[in-house]
PDB file of C-alpha atoms in Angstrom:
ATOM      1  CA  MET F 696     -90.177 194.543-146.383  1.00  0.00           C
ATOM      2  CA  ALA F 697     -85.697 194.395-146.746  1.00  0.00           C
ATOM      3  CA  ARG F 698     -84.214 191.987-144.899  1.00  0.00           C
ATOM      4  CA  GLU F 699     -82.715 192.804-141.994  1.00  0.00           C
ATOM      5  CA  SER F 700     -78.412 192.123-141.778  1.00  0.00           C
ATOM      6  CA  GLU F 701     -77.939 189.792-139.096  1.00  0.00           C
ATOM      7  CA  VAL F 702     -75.092 191.469-136.971  1.00  0.00           C
ATOM      8  CA  PRO F 703     -72.732 188.986-135.654  1.00  0.00           C
ATOM      9  CA  PRO F 704     -72.415 188.563-131.545  1.00  0.00           C
ATOM     10  CA  ALA F 705     -69.205 190.446-130.287  1.00  0.00           C
ATOM     11  CA  PRO F 706     -66.273 188.024-129.918  1.00  0.00           C
ATOM     12  CA  VAL F 707     -66.182 186.994-125.863  1.00  0.00           C
ATOM     13  CA  VAL F 708     -63.407 187.933-124.908  1.00  0.00           C
ATOM     14  CA  ALA F 709     -61.546 185.769-121.606  1.00  0.00           C
ATOM     15  CA  PRO F 710     -60.601 188.004-118.761  1.00  0.00           C
ATOM     16  CA  PRO F 711     -56.670 188.966-118.391  1.00  0.00           C
ATOM     17  CA  PRO F 712     -55.349 185.981-115.994  1.00  0.00           C
ATOM     18  CA  THR F 713     -55.266 187.501-113.067  1.00  0.00           C
ATOM     19  CA  ALA F 714     -50.490 187.336-111.200  1.00  0.00           C
ATOM     20  CA  ARG F 715     -50.461 186.337-108.728  1.00  0.00           C
ATOM     21  CA  PRO F 716     -49.279 189.154-106.106  1.00  0.00           C
ATOM     22  CA  ARG F 717     -45.928 189.495-105.428  1.00  0.00           C
ATOM     23  CA  GLY F 718     -44.504 189.345-101.740  1.00  0.00           C
ATOM     24  CA  GLY F 719     -48.543 186.790-101.083  1.00  0.00           C
ATOM     25  CA  LEU F 720     -47.277 183.597 -99.446  1.00  0.00           C
ATOM     26  CA  PRO F 721     -45.865 180.841-100.657  1.00  0.00           C
ATOM     27  CA  SER F 722     -48.127 178.149-103.848  1.00  0.00           C
ATOM     28  CA  LEU F 723     -46.708 174.119-103.116  1.00  0.00           C
ATOM     29  CA  GLN F 724     -45.402 174.382-106.521  1.00  0.00           C
ATOM     30  CA  THR F 725     -42.550 176.448-104.075  1.00  0.00           C
ATOM     31  CA  PHE F 726     -41.853 172.617-102.050  1.00  0.00           C
ATOM     32  CA  GLU F 727     -42.125 170.709-105.601  1.00  0.00           C
ATOM     33  CA  ALA F 728     -39.669 168.994-104.368  1.00  0.00           C
ATOM     34  CA  ILE F 729     -39.754 168.127-101.087  1.00  0.00           C
ATOM     35  CA  ARG F 730     -42.678 164.978-102.302  1.00  0.00           C
ATOM     36  CA  ASN F 731     -39.406 163.206-104.152  1.00  0.00           C
ATOM     37  CA  PRO F 732     -38.313 160.986-101.196  1.00  0.00           C
ATOM     38  CA  ALA F 733     -35.039 160.966-101.994  1.00  0.00           C
ATOM     39  CA  PHE F 734     -34.111 164.628-102.264  1.00  0.00           C
ATOM     40  CA  ARG F 735     -36.688 164.658 -98.494  1.00  0.00           C
ATOM     41  CA  TRP F 736     -34.095 162.348 -96.853  1.00  0.00           C
ATOM     42  CA  LEU F 737     -31.036 164.555 -98.372  1.00  0.00           C
ATOM     43  CA  TRP F 738     -32.839 167.609 -97.082  1.00  0.00           C
ATOM     44  CA  PHE F 739     -33.484 166.745 -93.969  1.00  0.00           C
ATOM     45  CA  HIS F 740     -29.708 165.583 -93.722  1.00  0.00           C
ATOM     46  CA  THR F 741     -28.565 168.441 -94.890  1.00  0.00           C
ATOM     47  CA  ILE F 742     -29.930 171.175 -92.698  1.00  0.00           C
ATOM     48  CA  SER F 743     -28.794 168.973 -89.604  1.00  0.00           C
ATOM     49  CA  TYR F 744     -25.739 169.328 -90.266  1.00  0.00           C
ATOM     50  CA  ALA F 745     -25.494 173.687 -91.755  1.00  0.00           C
ATOM     51  CA  LEU F 746     -27.346 173.327 -88.090  1.00  0.00           C
ATOM     52  CA  VAL F 747     -24.339 171.938 -86.681  1.00  0.00           C
ATOM     53  CA  GLN F 748     -22.182 173.972 -88.994  1.00  0.00           C
ATOM     54  CA  GLY F 749     -23.648 177.301 -87.251  1.00  0.00           C
ATOM     55  CA  MET F 750     -22.869 176.121 -83.533  1.00  0.00           C
ATOM     56  CA  GLN F 751     -19.972 175.256 -84.648  1.00  0.00           C
ATOM     57  CA  ARG F 752     -18.525 178.867 -86.158  1.00  0.00           C
ATOM     58  CA  PHE F 753     -19.282 179.708 -82.219  1.00  0.00           C
ATOM     59  CA  ALA F 754     -18.591 176.853 -80.880  1.00  0.00           C
ATOM     60  CA  PHE F 755     -14.925 177.177 -80.903  1.00  0.00           C
ATOM     61  CA  VAL F 756     -13.814 179.985 -80.574  1.00  0.00           C
ATOM     62  CA  TRP F 757     -15.720 180.150 -77.261  1.00  0.00           C
ATOM     63  CA  LEU F 758     -14.123 177.531 -76.847  1.00  0.00           C
ATOM     64  CA  VAL F 759     -10.329 179.284 -77.215  1.00  0.00           C
ATOM     65  CA  LEU F 760     -11.786 182.310 -75.232  1.00  0.00           C
ATOM     66  CA  ASP F 761     -12.886 180.464 -72.222  1.00  0.00           C
ATOM     67  CA  ILE F 762      -8.842 178.371 -73.248  1.00  0.00           C
ATOM     68  CA  SER F 763      -6.376 181.018 -73.543  1.00  0.00           C
ATOM     69  CA  ASP F 764      -6.623 185.047 -73.731  1.00  0.00           C
ATOM     70  CA  ARG F 765      -4.865 185.221 -76.318  1.00  0.00           C
ATOM     71  CA  ASP F 766      -6.550 188.164 -79.246  1.00  0.00           C
ATOM     72  CA  ALA F 767      -4.506 185.760 -81.992  1.00  0.00           C
ATOM     73  CA  ALA F 768      -6.084 182.257 -80.516  1.00  0.00           C
ATOM     74  CA  ALA F 769      -9.601 183.182 -82.149  1.00  0.00           C
ATOM     75  CA  GLY F 770      -8.464 184.123 -85.359  1.00  0.00           C
ATOM     76  CA  ILE F 771      -6.216 181.424 -85.682  1.00  0.00           C
ATOM     77  CA  VAL F 772      -9.504 178.129 -84.318  1.00  0.00           C
ATOM     78  CA  ALA F 773     -11.695 180.316 -87.191  1.00  0.00           C
ATOM     79  CA  PHE F 774      -8.966 179.770 -89.597  1.00  0.00           C
ATOM     80  CA  CYS F 775      -8.915 176.610 -88.857  1.00  0.00           C
ATOM     81  CA  LEU F 776     -12.054 175.642 -89.072  1.00  0.00           C
ATOM     82  CA  GLY F 777     -12.532 177.480 -93.105  1.00  0.00           C
ATOM     83  CA  VAL F 778      -8.583 176.389 -94.689  1.00  0.00           C
ATOM     84  CA  PRO F 779      -9.121 173.033 -95.306  1.00  0.00           C
ATOM     85  CA  ILE F 780     -12.875 173.525 -97.752  1.00  0.00           C
ATOM     86  CA  PHE F 781     -10.708 176.264 -99.571  1.00  0.00           C
ATOM     87  CA  VAL F 782      -7.950 173.205 -99.991  1.00  0.00           C
ATOM     88  CA  PHE F 783      -9.468 170.191-100.536  1.00  0.00           C
ATOM     89  CA  THR F 784     -13.344 171.429-101.689  1.00  0.00           C
ATOM     90  CA  LEU F 785     -11.930 170.534-105.756  1.00  0.00           C
ATOM     91  CA  PRO F 786      -9.784 167.558-105.580  1.00  0.00           C
ATOM     92  CA  ALA F 787     -13.031 166.276-103.485  1.00  0.00           C
ATOM     93  CA  GLY F 788     -15.291 167.761-105.944  1.00  0.00           C
ATOM     94  CA  VAL F 789     -13.377 165.248-108.790  1.00  0.00           C
ATOM     95  CA  VAL F 790     -12.859 161.984-105.992  1.00  0.00           C
ATOM     96  CA  ALA F 791     -16.681 162.061-105.504  1.00  0.00           C
ATOM     97  CA  ASP F 792     -17.669 162.150-109.906  1.00  0.00           C
ATOM     98  CA  ARG F 793     -15.278 158.970-109.100  1.00  0.00           C
ATOM     99  CA  VAL F 794     -16.286 156.971-105.889  1.00  0.00           C
ATOM    100  CA  ASP F 795     -19.043 155.916-103.997  1.00  0.00           C
ATOM    101  CA  ARG F 796     -21.092 159.114-102.759  1.00  0.00           C
ATOM    102  CA  ARG F 797     -22.631 157.541 -99.725  1.00  0.00           C
ATOM    103  CA  LEU F 798     -19.997 155.710 -99.125  1.00  0.00           C
ATOM    104  CA  LEU F 799     -17.816 159.029 -98.859  1.00  0.00           C
ATOM    105  CA  LEU F 800     -20.971 161.551 -97.193  1.00  0.00           C
ATOM    106  CA  PHE F 801     -21.351 157.949 -94.503  1.00  0.00           C
ATOM    107  CA  GLY F 802     -17.776 158.707 -94.272  1.00  0.00           C
ATOM    108  CA  SER F 803     -17.783 162.449 -93.691  1.00  0.00           C
ATOM    109  CA  GLN F 804     -20.260 161.769 -91.310  1.00  0.00           C
ATOM    110  CA  GLY F 805     -18.754 159.097 -89.146  1.00  0.00           C
ATOM    111  CA  THR F 806     -15.297 161.243 -88.654  1.00  0.00           C
ATOM    112  CA  ALA F 807     -17.321 164.580 -87.582  1.00  0.00           C
ATOM    113  CA  ILE F 808     -18.556 162.653 -85.351  1.00  0.00           C
ATOM    114  CA  VAL F 809     -15.430 161.442 -83.476  1.00  0.00           C
ATOM    115  CA  VAL F 810     -14.189 164.423 -84.072  1.00  0.00           C
ATOM    116  CA  VAL F 811     -16.815 166.365 -82.295  1.00  0.00           C
ATOM    117  CA  SER F 812     -17.872 164.136 -79.422  1.00  0.00           C
ATOM    118  CA  LEU F 813     -13.441 163.959 -78.799  1.00  0.00           C
ATOM    119  CA  THR F 814     -14.011 167.275 -78.464  1.00  0.00           C
ATOM    120  CA  ALA F 815     -16.586 167.256 -75.516  1.00  0.00           C
ATOM    121  CA  ILE F 816     -14.303 164.315 -74.528  1.00  0.00           C
ATOM    122  CA  LEU F 817     -11.280 166.505 -73.967  1.00  0.00           C
ATOM    123  CA  ILE F 818     -13.446 169.442 -72.927  1.00  0.00           C
ATOM    124  CA  TRP F 819     -14.611 167.230 -70.089  1.00  0.00           C
ATOM    125  CA  THR F 820     -11.570 165.711 -69.144  1.00  0.00           C
ATOM    126  CA  GLY F 821      -9.059 169.388 -68.986  1.00  0.00           C
ATOM    127  CA  LEU F 822      -7.491 167.871 -72.113  1.00  0.00           C
ATOM    128  CA  ALA F 823      -8.416 170.228 -74.448  1.00  0.00           C
ATOM    129  CA  ASN F 824      -5.838 172.896 -74.777  1.00  0.00           C
ATOM    130  CA  LEU F 825      -5.089 176.127 -77.614  1.00  0.00           C
ATOM    131  CA  TRP F 826      -3.028 173.537 -80.156  1.00  0.00           C
ATOM    132  CA  VAL F 827      -5.626 170.312 -79.702  1.00  0.00           C
ATOM    133  CA  SER F 828      -8.714 172.466 -80.363  1.00  0.00           C
ATOM    134  CA  TYR F 829      -6.477 173.733 -83.567  1.00  0.00           C
ATOM    135  CA  ALA F 830      -6.128 170.373 -84.781  1.00  0.00           C
ATOM    136  CA  LEU F 831     -10.055 169.936 -83.916  1.00  0.00           C
ATOM    137  CA  ALA F 832     -10.946 172.812 -86.242  1.00  0.00           C
ATOM    138  CA  LEU F 833      -8.871 171.283 -88.433  1.00  0.00           C
ATOM    139  CA  GLY F 834     -10.015 167.749 -88.442  1.00  0.00           C
ATOM    140  CA  ILE F 835     -13.843 169.283 -88.978  1.00  0.00           C
ATOM    141  CA  GLY F 836     -13.555 172.083 -91.773  1.00  0.00           C
ATOM    142  CA  ALA F 837     -11.893 168.721 -94.188  1.00  0.00           C
ATOM    143  CA  THR F 838     -14.951 166.345 -92.845  1.00  0.00           C
ATOM    144  CA  VAL F 839     -17.118 169.222 -94.259  1.00  0.00           C
ATOM    145  CA  ALA F 840     -14.681 170.008 -97.407  1.00  0.00           C
ATOM    146  CA  VAL F 841     -15.016 166.295 -98.353  1.00  0.00           C
ATOM    147  CA  GLY F 842     -18.803 165.779 -97.561  1.00  0.00           C
ATOM    148  CA  GLN F 843     -20.398 169.154 -98.781  1.00  0.00           C
ATOM    149  CA  PRO F 844     -19.326 168.803-102.712  1.00  0.00           C
ATOM    150  CA  VAL F 845     -20.820 165.120-102.385  1.00  0.00           C
ATOM    151  CA  ARG F 846     -24.384 166.941-101.287  1.00  0.00           C
ATOM    152  CA  GLN F 847     -24.762 169.026-104.109  1.00  0.00           C
ATOM    153  CA  ALA F 848     -23.330 166.767-106.584  1.00  0.00           C
ATOM    154  CA  ILE F 849     -25.532 164.565-105.871  1.00  0.00           C
ATOM    155  CA  LEU F 850     -28.717 167.108-106.181  1.00  0.00           C
ATOM    156  CA  PRO F 851     -28.961 166.539-109.934  1.00  0.00           C
ATOM    157  CA  SER F 852     -29.367 162.848-110.082  1.00  0.00           C
ATOM    158  CA  LEU F 853     -32.198 162.463-106.651  1.00  0.00           C
ATOM    159  CA  VAL F 854     -34.327 164.758-108.412  1.00  0.00           C
ATOM    160  CA  ASP F 855     -35.473 165.229-112.711  1.00  0.00           C
ATOM    161  CA  ARG F 856     -34.540 168.619-114.538  1.00  0.00           C
ATOM    162  CA  LYS F 857     -37.435 170.109-113.937  1.00  0.00           C
ATOM    163  CA  THR F 858     -37.907 169.656-109.973  1.00  0.00           C
ATOM    164  CA  LEU F 859     -33.791 170.611-110.673  1.00  0.00           C
ATOM    165  CA  MET F 860     -33.373 174.195-109.672  1.00  0.00           C
ATOM    166  CA  ASN F 861     -36.467 174.061-107.127  1.00  0.00           C
ATOM    167  CA  ALA F 862     -34.735 171.143-104.764  1.00  0.00           C
ATOM    168  CA  ILE F 863     -31.245 174.003-105.879  1.00  0.00           C
ATOM    169  CA  VAL F 864     -33.362 176.350-104.007  1.00  0.00           C
ATOM    170  CA  LEU F 865     -34.817 174.539-101.221  1.00  0.00           C
ATOM    171  CA  ASN F 866     -31.583 173.367-100.288  1.00  0.00           C
ATOM    172  CA  THR F 867     -29.514 177.294-100.319  1.00  0.00           C
ATOM    173  CA  LEU F 868     -32.370 178.396 -98.153  1.00  0.00           C
ATOM    174  CA  GLY F 869     -32.772 175.537 -95.337  1.00  0.00           C
ATOM    175  CA  MET F 870     -28.684 176.024 -95.347  1.00  0.00           C
ATOM    176  CA  ASN F 871     -29.128 179.633 -94.709  1.00  0.00           C
ATOM    177  CA  VAL F 872     -32.033 179.449 -91.773  1.00  0.00           C
ATOM    178  CA  THR F 873     -29.939 177.372 -89.855  1.00  0.00           C
ATOM    179  CA  PHE F 874     -26.876 179.222 -89.797  1.00  0.00           C
ATOM    180  CA  ILE F 875     -28.266 181.831 -88.322  1.00  0.00           C
ATOM    181  CA  ILE F 876     -30.588 179.518 -86.349  1.00  0.00           C
ATOM    182  CA  GLY F 877     -26.655 177.657 -84.894  1.00  0.00           C
ATOM    183  CA  PRO F 878     -25.234 180.093 -83.143  1.00  0.00           C
ATOM    184  CA  ALA F 879     -28.460 180.480 -81.211  1.00  0.00           C
ATOM    185  CA  LEU F 880     -28.152 176.908 -80.083  1.00  0.00           C
ATOM    186  CA  GLY F 881     -25.100 176.242 -79.999  1.00  0.00           C
ATOM    187  CA  GLY F 882     -25.116 179.179 -77.435  1.00  0.00           C
ATOM    188  CA  GLY F 883     -28.325 177.631 -75.692  1.00  0.00           C
ATOM    189  CA  SER F 884     -26.319 175.141 -75.276  1.00  0.00           C
ATOM    190  CA  ILE F 885     -22.991 176.213 -74.215  1.00  0.00           C
ATOM    191  CA  ALA F 886     -24.855 177.699 -71.252  1.00  0.00           C
ATOM    192  CA  LEU F 887     -27.089 175.263 -70.427  1.00  0.00           C
ATOM    193  CA  LEU F 888     -24.825 171.991 -70.855  1.00  0.00           C
ATOM    194  CA  GLY F 889     -21.402 173.558 -70.763  1.00  0.00           C
ATOM    195  CA  ILE F 890     -19.096 174.009 -73.395  1.00  0.00           C
ATOM    196  CA  GLY F 891     -18.091 170.346 -73.252  1.00  0.00           C
ATOM    197  CA  GLY F 892     -21.703 169.861 -73.141  1.00  0.00           C
ATOM    198  CA  GLY F 893     -21.848 171.951 -76.542  1.00  0.00           C
ATOM    199  CA  PHE F 894     -20.535 169.689 -78.795  1.00  0.00           C
ATOM    200  CA  ALA F 895     -21.931 166.962 -76.919  1.00  0.00           C
ATOM    201  CA  VAL F 896     -25.214 168.360 -78.888  1.00  0.00           C
ATOM    202  CA  GLN F 897     -23.279 168.464 -81.407  1.00  0.00           C
ATOM    203  CA  ALA F 898     -22.096 165.420 -81.424  1.00  0.00           C
ATOM    204  CA  ALA F 899     -26.215 163.975 -81.248  1.00  0.00           C
ATOM    205  CA  ILE F 900     -27.028 166.448 -83.881  1.00  0.00           C
ATOM    206  CA  LEU F 901     -24.628 163.980 -86.287  1.00  0.00           C
ATOM    207  CA  VAL F 902     -25.521 161.051 -85.151  1.00  0.00           C
ATOM    208  CA  VAL F 903     -29.549 162.023 -86.636  1.00  0.00           C
ATOM    209  CA  GLY F 904     -27.762 163.084 -89.720  1.00  0.00           C
ATOM    210  CA  PHE F 905     -25.723 159.672 -90.262  1.00  0.00           C
ATOM    211  CA  ILE F 906     -28.995 158.532 -89.509  1.00  0.00           C
ATOM    212  CA  LEU F 907     -31.049 160.054 -92.116  1.00  0.00           C
ATOM    213  CA  LEU F 908     -28.363 159.465 -94.356  1.00  0.00           C
ATOM    214  CA  ILE F 909     -29.073 154.926 -94.280  1.00  0.00           C
ATOM    215  CA  PRO F 910     -32.690 155.239 -96.195  1.00  0.00           C
ATOM    216  CA  LEU F 911     -31.100 157.603 -99.305  1.00  0.00           C
ATOM    217  CA  ARG F 912     -30.287 156.197-102.504  1.00  0.00           C
ATOM    218  CA  ILE F 913     -28.042 157.086-104.658  1.00  0.00           C
ATOM    219  CA  PRO F 914     -27.983 156.794-107.994  1.00  0.00           C
ATOM    220  CA  PRO F 915     -23.959 155.946-109.319  1.00  0.00           C
ATOM    221  CA  PRO F 916     -22.130 157.829-110.925  1.00  0.00           C
ATOM    222  CA  GLY F 917     -22.486 158.203-115.653  1.00  0.00           C
ATOM    223  CA  ALA F 918     -19.980 155.699-117.360  1.00  0.00           C
ATOM    224  CA  GLY F 919     -17.835 159.493-118.571  1.00  0.00           C
ATOM    225  CA  ALA F 920     -17.235 160.697-114.990  1.00  0.00           C
ATOM    226  CA  THR F 921     -14.398 158.274-115.224  1.00  0.00           C
ATOM    227  CA  GLU F 922     -12.551 158.341-118.256  1.00  0.00           C
ATOM    228  CA  LYS F 923     -10.092 160.960-117.503  1.00  0.00           C
ATOM    229  CA  ARG F 924      -8.140 161.409-114.813  1.00  0.00           C
ATOM    230  CA  PRO F 925      -7.938 163.244-111.793  1.00  0.00           C
ATOM    231  CA  LEU F 926      -5.682 165.652-112.114  1.00  0.00           C
ATOM    232  CA  SER F 927      -7.074 166.225-115.408  1.00  0.00           C
ATOM    233  CA  ASP F 928     -10.467 166.875-114.349  1.00  0.00           C
ATOM    234  CA  LEU F 929      -9.326 169.187-112.010  1.00  0.00           C
ATOM    235  CA  ARG F 930      -7.122 171.274-114.445  1.00  0.00           C
ATOM    236  CA  ASP F 931      -9.696 171.540-116.965  1.00  0.00           C
ATOM    237  CA  GLY F 932     -12.473 172.657-114.301  1.00  0.00           C
ATOM    238  CA  ILE F 933      -9.424 175.590-112.692  1.00  0.00           C
ATOM    239  CA  GLY F 934      -9.180 176.147-116.848  1.00  0.00           C
ATOM    240  CA  PHE F 935     -12.293 176.734-116.919  1.00  0.00           C
ATOM    241  CA  VAL F 936     -13.091 179.381-114.635  1.00  0.00           C
ATOM    242  CA  ALA F 937      -9.822 180.962-115.028  1.00  0.00           C
ATOM    243  CA  HIS F 938     -11.078 181.472-118.814  1.00  0.00           C
ATOM    244  CA  ASN F 939     -14.750 182.481-118.026  1.00  0.00           C
ATOM    245  CA  ARG F 940     -14.886 185.953-116.829  1.00  0.00           C
ATOM    246  CA  ASN F 941     -18.164 185.519-114.966  1.00  0.00           C
ATOM    247  CA  ILE F 942     -17.828 182.871-112.978  1.00  0.00           C
ATOM    248  CA  ALA F 943     -13.937 183.018-111.744  1.00  0.00           C
ATOM    249  CA  LEU F 944     -15.568 186.984-110.921  1.00  0.00           C
ATOM    250  CA  LEU F 945     -17.789 185.218-108.490  1.00  0.00           C
ATOM    251  CA  ILE F 946     -16.069 182.626-107.105  1.00  0.00           C
ATOM    252  CA  LEU F 947     -13.381 185.540-106.734  1.00  0.00           C
ATOM    253  CA  LEU F 948     -15.687 187.475-104.783  1.00  0.00           C
ATOM    254  CA  LEU F 949     -16.942 184.793-102.596  1.00  0.00           C
ATOM    255  CA  MET F 950     -13.120 183.941-101.060  1.00  0.00           C
ATOM    256  CA  LEU F 951     -12.973 187.629-100.795  1.00  0.00           C
ATOM    257  CA  THR F 952     -15.500 187.696 -98.636  1.00  0.00           C
ATOM    258  CA  GLY F 953     -15.218 184.971 -96.910  1.00  0.00           C
ATOM    259  CA  ILE F 954     -11.240 186.079 -96.364  1.00  0.00           C
ATOM    260  CA  PHE F 955     -12.554 190.061 -95.238  1.00  0.00           C
ATOM    261  CA  MET F 956     -16.055 189.451 -94.137  1.00  0.00           C
ATOM    262  CA  MET F 957     -16.654 186.463 -92.607  1.00  0.00           C
ATOM    263  CA  GLY F 958     -13.801 184.805 -91.098  1.00  0.00           C
ATOM    264  CA  PRO F 959     -13.640 188.383 -89.137  1.00  0.00           C
ATOM    265  CA  SER F 960     -16.603 188.504 -88.130  1.00  0.00           C
ATOM    266  CA  THR F 961     -17.108 184.624 -87.078  1.00  0.00           C
ATOM    267  CA  ALA F 962     -13.091 185.590 -85.321  1.00  0.00           C
ATOM    268  CA  LEU F 963     -14.579 188.809 -83.149  1.00  0.00           C
ATOM    269  CA  ILE F 964     -17.786 188.210 -82.671  1.00  0.00           C
ATOM    270  CA  PRO F 965     -17.593 186.557 -79.356  1.00  0.00           C
ATOM    271  CA  GLN F 966     -14.454 188.290 -78.655  1.00  0.00           C
ATOM    272  CA  VAL F 967     -16.177 191.753 -78.311  1.00  0.00           C
ATOM    273  CA  ALA F 968     -19.287 190.112 -77.205  1.00  0.00           C
ATOM    274  CA  LYS F 969     -16.852 188.453 -74.376  1.00  0.00           C
ATOM    275  CA  GLU F 970     -14.315 190.442 -73.470  1.00  0.00           C
ATOM    276  CA  ASN F 971     -15.692 193.665 -74.293  1.00  0.00           C
ATOM    277  CA  LEU F 972     -19.112 193.378 -73.856  1.00  0.00           C
ATOM    278  CA  GLY F 973     -19.310 191.051 -70.584  1.00  0.00           C
ATOM    279  CA  LYS F 974     -21.785 189.057 -72.481  1.00  0.00           C
ATOM    280  CA  GLU F 975     -22.181 184.866 -71.488  1.00  0.00           C
ATOM    281  CA  ALA F 976     -22.605 182.834 -74.324  1.00  0.00           C
ATOM    282  CA  PHE F 977     -26.208 183.003 -75.003  1.00  0.00           C
ATOM    283  CA  ALA F 978     -25.945 186.108 -75.773  1.00  0.00           C
ATOM    284  CA  ALA F 979     -22.863 187.025 -77.232  1.00  0.00           C
ATOM    285  CA  SER F 980     -24.352 184.137 -80.059  1.00  0.00           C
ATOM    286  CA  LEU F 981     -27.283 185.934 -80.542  1.00  0.00           C
ATOM    287  CA  LEU F 982     -25.422 188.708 -82.292  1.00  0.00           C
ATOM    288  CA  PHE F 983     -24.631 186.327 -84.998  1.00  0.00           C
ATOM    289  CA  THR F 984     -27.916 185.146 -85.352  1.00  0.00           C
ATOM    290  CA  PHE F 985     -28.372 189.165 -85.981  1.00  0.00           C
ATOM    291  CA  THR F 986     -25.990 189.603 -87.774  1.00  0.00           C
ATOM    292  CA  GLY F 987     -27.174 185.899 -89.955  1.00  0.00           C
ATOM    293  CA  VAL F 988     -30.540 187.722 -90.180  1.00  0.00           C
ATOM    294  CA  GLY F 989     -29.818 190.949 -92.079  1.00  0.00           C
ATOM    295  CA  MET F 990     -27.648 189.050 -94.362  1.00  0.00           C
ATOM    296  CA  LEU F 991     -30.777 186.761 -95.227  1.00  0.00           C
ATOM    297  CA  THR F 992     -33.099 190.128 -95.171  1.00  0.00           C
ATOM    298  CA  THR F 993     -30.679 191.261 -97.370  1.00  0.00           C
ATOM    299  CA  SER F 994     -30.407 188.576-100.176  1.00  0.00           C
ATOM    300  CA  LEU F 995     -34.747 188.481-100.143  1.00  0.00           C
ATOM    301  CA  TRP F 996     -34.987 192.037-100.290  1.00  0.00           C
ATOM    302  CA  LEU F 997     -32.265 192.662-103.320  1.00  0.00           C
ATOM    303  CA  ALA F 998     -34.161 189.090-105.208  1.00  0.00           C
TER     304      ALA F 998
END
């Protein structure tokens, strides 16, 4: 009897990997950068500062509306909050590459505490007028212009390359969420404690942010960062943007958005709520919050 030919067994095919469904709950890797203690301190500090910025967007406009019935006052104070960021952010970024970044953070945070506390005191004593409010708004804008580039510049020195993008995303997400919560918290604190009390709450949150900086250790800038002169670095940065069409268009788009959308909405939303709708502080601030929710929802949908 002839020997039957042996049939080799069929190869075992591994089942295809199961893809994580879109829209599911985020995995632990979503918060991977939070495991880094240095980034964690910076993240909580950044969130506290962004929360105060959201509160100030509403509180300063509400302050000048309470002081004066001039239609232009709300627009001017919104301009005062924003123009230092436009003027000083780029030079501040150059400085951040050359000096102790931790010192810059402490300096900008401490100055913000002083300015916001002074605002509350002047309101309580009845000394806050339009021009004083404009000057205080300029001071707050200057502290943002100095501190914000430093917070962004130190991220690569706190986390490794593998988790850098995760850290950037978490940083951006935290700031966006606090910008939504901030106006409502600002309006609520004004409704409960008055305008001066609302600024006092901001000062208290800034003090917490200052304390969060104490355990933070930031590596010094690399040796190559100080080889060129500051003006040369500034010129190179502007030249790089000018010769890179995509980046130039992006920056132009951000500028136009700030000038024609964010600025006018900051000034007009509280004014319309108070003068046309007759709303008090908290109800008016909710209009900011719902606007932010719509923007964030649209961004997530487009992503």
